[in-house]
CSV table of C-alpha atoms and ligand atoms in Angstrom, one decimal:
chain,number,residue,atom,x,y,z
A,1,MET,CA,207.1,119.3,-23.8
A,2,THR,CA,204.9,116.4,-24.8
A,3,VAL,CA,204.6,113.4,-22.5
A,4,GLY,CA,203.1,110.1,-23.5
A,5,SER,CA,203.7,110.7,-27.2
A,6,ASP,CA,206.7,108.9,-28.7
A,7,LYS,CA,210.1,108.8,-27.3
A,8,ILE,CA,211.0,107.3,-23.9
A,9,ASP,CA,214.5,108.1,-22.9
A,10,TYR,CA,214.7,106.1,-19.7
A,11,VAL,CA,212.7,103.4,-17.9
A,12,PHE,CA,213.4,103.2,-14.1
A,13,LYS,CA,212.1,100.3,-12.0
A,14,VAL,CA,211.1,101.4,-8.5
A,15,VAL,CA,209.9,98.9,-5.9
A,16,LEU,CA,207.5,99.6,-3.0
A,17,ILE,CA,208.3,97.6,0.2
A,18,GLY,CA,207.1,97.7,3.8
A,19,ASP,CA,204.6,95.9,6.0
A,20,SER,CA,201.1,95.1,5.0
A,21,ALA,CA,198.5,97.9,5.2
A,22,VAL,CA,201.0,100.8,5.5
A,23,GLY,CA,199.5,102.3,2.3
A,24,LYS,CA,201.9,101.1,-0.4
A,25,SER,CA,199.1,100.4,-2.9
A,26,GLN,CA,197.4,103.7,-2.2
A,27,ILE,CA,200.6,105.6,-2.6
A,28,LEU,CA,201.0,104.0,-6.0
A,29,ALA,CA,197.4,104.7,-6.9
A,30,ARG,CA,197.9,108.3,-6.0
A,31,PHE,CA,201.1,108.7,-8.0
A,32,ALA,CA,200.0,106.7,-11.1
A,33,ARG,CA,196.4,107.7,-11.4
A,34,ASN,CA,195.8,110.4,-8.7
A,35,GLU,CA,193.3,108.1,-7.0
A,36,PHE,CA,192.7,107.0,-3.4
A,37,SER,CA,190.5,104.4,-1.9
A,38,LEU,CA,189.8,103.9,1.8
A,39,ASP,CA,188.8,100.3,1.4
A,40,SER,CA,191.6,99.0,-0.8
A,41,LYS,CA,191.8,95.3,-1.2
A,42,ALA,CA,195.0,93.5,-0.5
A,43,THR,CA,197.0,93.5,-3.7
A,44,ILE,CA,196.7,90.2,-5.6
A,45,GLY,CA,199.5,89.1,-8.0
A,46,VAL,CA,202.7,91.1,-8.6
A,47,GLU,CA,201.8,94.2,-10.3
A,48,PHE,CA,203.3,97.4,-11.5
A,49,GLN,CA,202.0,100.7,-12.8
A,50,THR,CA,203.8,103.2,-14.9
A,51,ARG,CA,203.8,107.0,-15.2
A,52,THR,CA,205.9,109.0,-17.6
A,53,LEU,CA,207.4,112.2,-16.5
A,54,VAL,CA,209.9,114.7,-17.7
A,55,ILE,CA,213.2,115.2,-15.9
A,56,GLN,CA,215.6,117.7,-17.3
A,57,HIS,CA,214.0,117.6,-20.7
A,58,LYS,CA,214.1,113.8,-20.9
A,59,SER,CA,211.1,111.6,-20.7
A,60,VAL,CA,211.4,109.1,-17.9
A,61,LYS,CA,209.0,106.2,-17.6
A,62,ALA,CA,208.7,105.2,-13.9
A,63,GLN,CA,207.7,101.5,-13.6
A,64,ILE,CA,206.5,101.2,-10.0
A,65,TRP,CA,206.2,97.7,-8.6
A,66,ASP,CA,203.8,96.9,-5.8
A,67,THR,CA,204.0,93.8,-3.6
A,68,ALA,CA,201.4,91.0,-4.0
A,69,GLY,CA,200.4,90.7,-0.4
A,70,GLN,CA,203.8,89.0,0.1
A,71,GLU,CA,204.8,91.3,2.9
A,72,ARG,CA,205.6,88.6,5.3
A,73,TYR,CA,209.3,88.5,6.2
A,74,ARG,CA,211.4,87.1,3.4
A,75,ALA,CA,208.4,86.3,1.2
A,76,VAL,CA,209.2,88.9,-1.4
A,77,THR,CA,211.2,87.1,-4.1
A,78,SER,CA,214.4,88.3,-5.6
A,79,ALA,CA,212.7,88.7,-8.9
A,80,TYR,CA,210.8,91.6,-7.4
A,81,TYR,CA,214.0,93.4,-6.6
A,82,ARG,CA,215.8,92.5,-9.9
A,83,GLY,CA,216.7,95.5,-11.9
A,84,ALA,CA,215.2,98.0,-9.4
A,85,VAL,CA,217.1,101.3,-9.3
A,86,GLY,CA,214.9,102.9,-6.7
A,87,ALA,CA,212.8,101.9,-3.6
A,88,LEU,CA,210.2,103.4,-1.4
A,89,MET,CA,210.4,101.8,2.0
A,90,VAL,CA,207.0,102.6,3.6
A,91,TYR,CA,205.8,102.5,7.2
A,92,ASP,CA,202.6,103.8,8.9
A,93,ILE,CA,203.2,106.6,11.3
A,94,THR,CA,200.3,105.3,13.5
A,95,ARG,CA,201.8,101.8,13.7
A,96,ARG,CA,205.1,101.6,15.6
A,97,GLN,CA,205.7,98.0,14.6
A,98,SER,CA,205.7,98.9,10.9
A,99,PHE,CA,208.5,101.3,11.6
A,100,ASP,CA,210.4,98.8,13.8
A,101,HIS,CA,210.3,96.4,10.8
A,102,ILE,CA,212.0,98.9,8.5
A,103,SER,CA,215.4,97.6,9.5
A,104,ARG,CA,214.4,94.1,8.2
A,105,TRP,CA,213.2,95.6,4.9
A,106,LEU,CA,216.4,97.5,4.6
A,107,GLU,CA,218.4,94.3,5.1
A,108,GLU,CA,216.2,92.6,2.4
A,109,LEU,CA,216.9,95.4,0.0
A,110,ARG,CA,220.6,95.4,0.7
A,111,ASN,CA,220.7,91.6,0.2
A,112,HIS,CA,218.7,91.5,-3.0
A,113,ALA,CA,218.8,94.8,-4.8
A,114,ASP,CA,221.6,96.6,-6.7
A,115,ARG,CA,224.0,98.2,-4.3
A,116,ASN,CA,223.5,101.7,-5.8
A,117,ILE,CA,219.7,101.6,-5.4
A,118,VAL,CA,218.2,104.9,-4.3
A,119,ILE,CA,216.1,104.5,-1.2
A,120,MET,CA,213.5,106.7,0.3
A,121,LEU,CA,212.1,106.0,3.7
A,122,VAL,CA,208.4,107.0,3.7
A,123,GLY,CA,206.2,107.6,6.8
A,124,ASN,CA,202.7,107.4,5.5
A,125,LYS,CA,199.3,108.5,6.9
A,126,THR,CA,200.2,112.0,8.2
A,127,ASP,CA,196.5,112.9,8.0
A,128,LEU,CA,196.2,110.7,11.2
A,129,GLU,CA,198.4,113.0,13.2
A,130,ASP,CA,196.3,112.4,16.4
A,131,GLN,CA,197.2,108.7,16.2
A,132,ARG,CA,200.9,109.2,15.5
A,133,ALA,CA,203.1,106.5,17.1
A,134,VAL,CA,206.4,107.3,15.4
A,135,THR,CA,208.0,110.8,15.8
A,136,THR,CA,209.4,112.5,12.7
A,137,GLU,CA,212.7,112.9,14.6
A,138,ASP,CA,213.1,109.1,15.2
A,139,ALA,CA,212.5,108.4,11.6
A,140,ARG,CA,214.8,111.2,10.4
A,141,GLU,CA,217.6,110.0,12.7
A,142,PHE,CA,217.2,106.4,11.3
A,143,ALA,CA,217.3,107.7,7.7
A,144,GLN,CA,220.4,109.8,8.4
A,145,LYS,CA,222.2,106.9,10.0
A,146,GLU,CA,221.4,104.6,7.1
A,147,ASN,CA,221.9,107.2,4.4
A,148,LEU,CA,218.3,107.2,3.1
A,149,PHE,CA,216.1,110.0,1.8
A,150,PHE,CA,213.1,110.6,4.1
A,151,LEU,CA,209.7,112.1,3.8
A,152,GLU,CA,206.3,111.8,5.5
A,153,THR,CA,203.3,111.4,3.2
A,154,SER,CA,199.6,111.1,3.1
A,155,ALA,CA,198.2,109.1,0.2
A,156,LEU,CA,194.8,110.2,1.3
A,157,GLU,CA,195.5,114.0,1.2
A,158,ALA,CA,198.1,113.6,-1.6
A,159,THR,CA,200.7,115.1,0.6
A,160,ASN,CA,204.4,114.6,-0.5
A,161,VAL,CA,203.6,111.5,-2.7
A,162,GLU,CA,204.6,113.4,-5.8
A,163,ASN,CA,207.6,114.8,-4.0
A,164,ALA,CA,208.7,111.3,-2.8
A,165,PHE,CA,208.7,109.8,-6.3
A,166,GLN,CA,210.2,112.9,-7.9
A,167,THR,CA,213.1,112.9,-5.4
A,168,VAL,CA,213.9,109.3,-6.0
A,169,LEU,CA,213.6,109.5,-9.8
A,170,THR,CA,215.6,112.7,-10.1
A,171,GLU,CA,218.4,111.1,-7.9
A,172,ILE,CA,218.4,108.0,-10.2
A,173,PHE,CA,218.5,110.3,-13.2
A,174,ASN,CA,221.4,112.2,-11.9
A,175,ILE,CA,223.3,109.0,-11.2
A,176,VAL,CA,222.9,107.6,-14.7
A,177,ASN,CA,223.7,111.0,-16.3
B,201,LIG,P1,199.4,98.1,1.5
B,201,LIG,O1,199.0,96.8,2.1
B,201,LIG,O2,200.7,98.6,2.1
B,201,LIG,O3,199.3,98.2,0.1
B,201,LIG,O4,198.3,99.2,2.1
B,201,LIG,P2,197.0,99.8,1.3
B,201,LIG,O5,197.5,100.8,0.3
B,201,LIG,O6,196.1,98.7,0.8
B,201,LIG,O7,196.3,100.6,2.5
B,201,LIG,C1,195.9,100.0,3.7
B,201,LIG,C2,194.8,100.8,4.3
B,201,LIG,O8,195.3,102.1,4.7
B,201,LIG,C3,193.6,101.1,3.3
B,201,LIG,O9,192.4,101.1,4.1
B,201,LIG,C4,193.9,102.5,2.9
B,201,LIG,O10,192.8,103.2,2.5
B,201,LIG,C5,194.6,103.1,4.1
B,201,LIG,N1,195.5,104.2,3.8
B,201,LIG,C6,196.5,104.2,2.8
B,201,LIG,N2,197.1,105.3,2.8
B,201,LIG,C7,196.5,106.1,3.7
B,201,LIG,C8,196.7,107.5,4.2
B,201,LIG,O11,197.6,108.2,3.7
B,201,LIG,N3,195.9,107.9,5.2
B,201,LIG,C9,194.9,107.1,5.7
B,201,LIG,N4,194.1,107.7,6.7
B,201,LIG,N5,194.7,105.9,5.3
B,201,LIG,C10,195.5,105.4,4.3
B,202,LIG,MG1,199.0,96.6,-1.2
């Protein structure tokens, strides 16, 4: 199976949301380029990166959008959400507040995005286990109640990042097929 050659069967727009500094840009860097940086600059300008992968013998181009440092409440514009079929809603497991804000982000999504959007709740920075401030159980319970997928990741150690995107993209694929 050749990827990156000719035919793209699907393009799926996926948005990253969540508080500033939870690791959205590094999750994207890990997924799109297999890179990580400990001193990443705040993202400037709305940006997306793409990666093409194969799902059930079809080539799927994932177009992943990253916020432009507009993570303040209600600063992300509706254009950002437009056409999105998937979302990774990210918090930092070492920062309780970033988890407490997830309900706001979910409300934003439900107000602006397509109602069938596939949503994954992502607890990032599991490499900092000794600083953990949000239990896996609390997050899993929230995800179940709100009907979201849920995974904990480390962009630094490359744990579950691939899995998070694969799960969302495969679910989207199954919905459109
Ligand atoms: P964003 O504002 O949500 O895009 O967050 P960034 O991706 O810019 O990351 C904010 C800070 O957290 C940076 O210093 C990153 O290097 C760091 N960071 C991101 N992901 C991880 C991770 O999985 N583990 C650790 N230890 N640090 C991370
Ligand atoms: Mg960023």
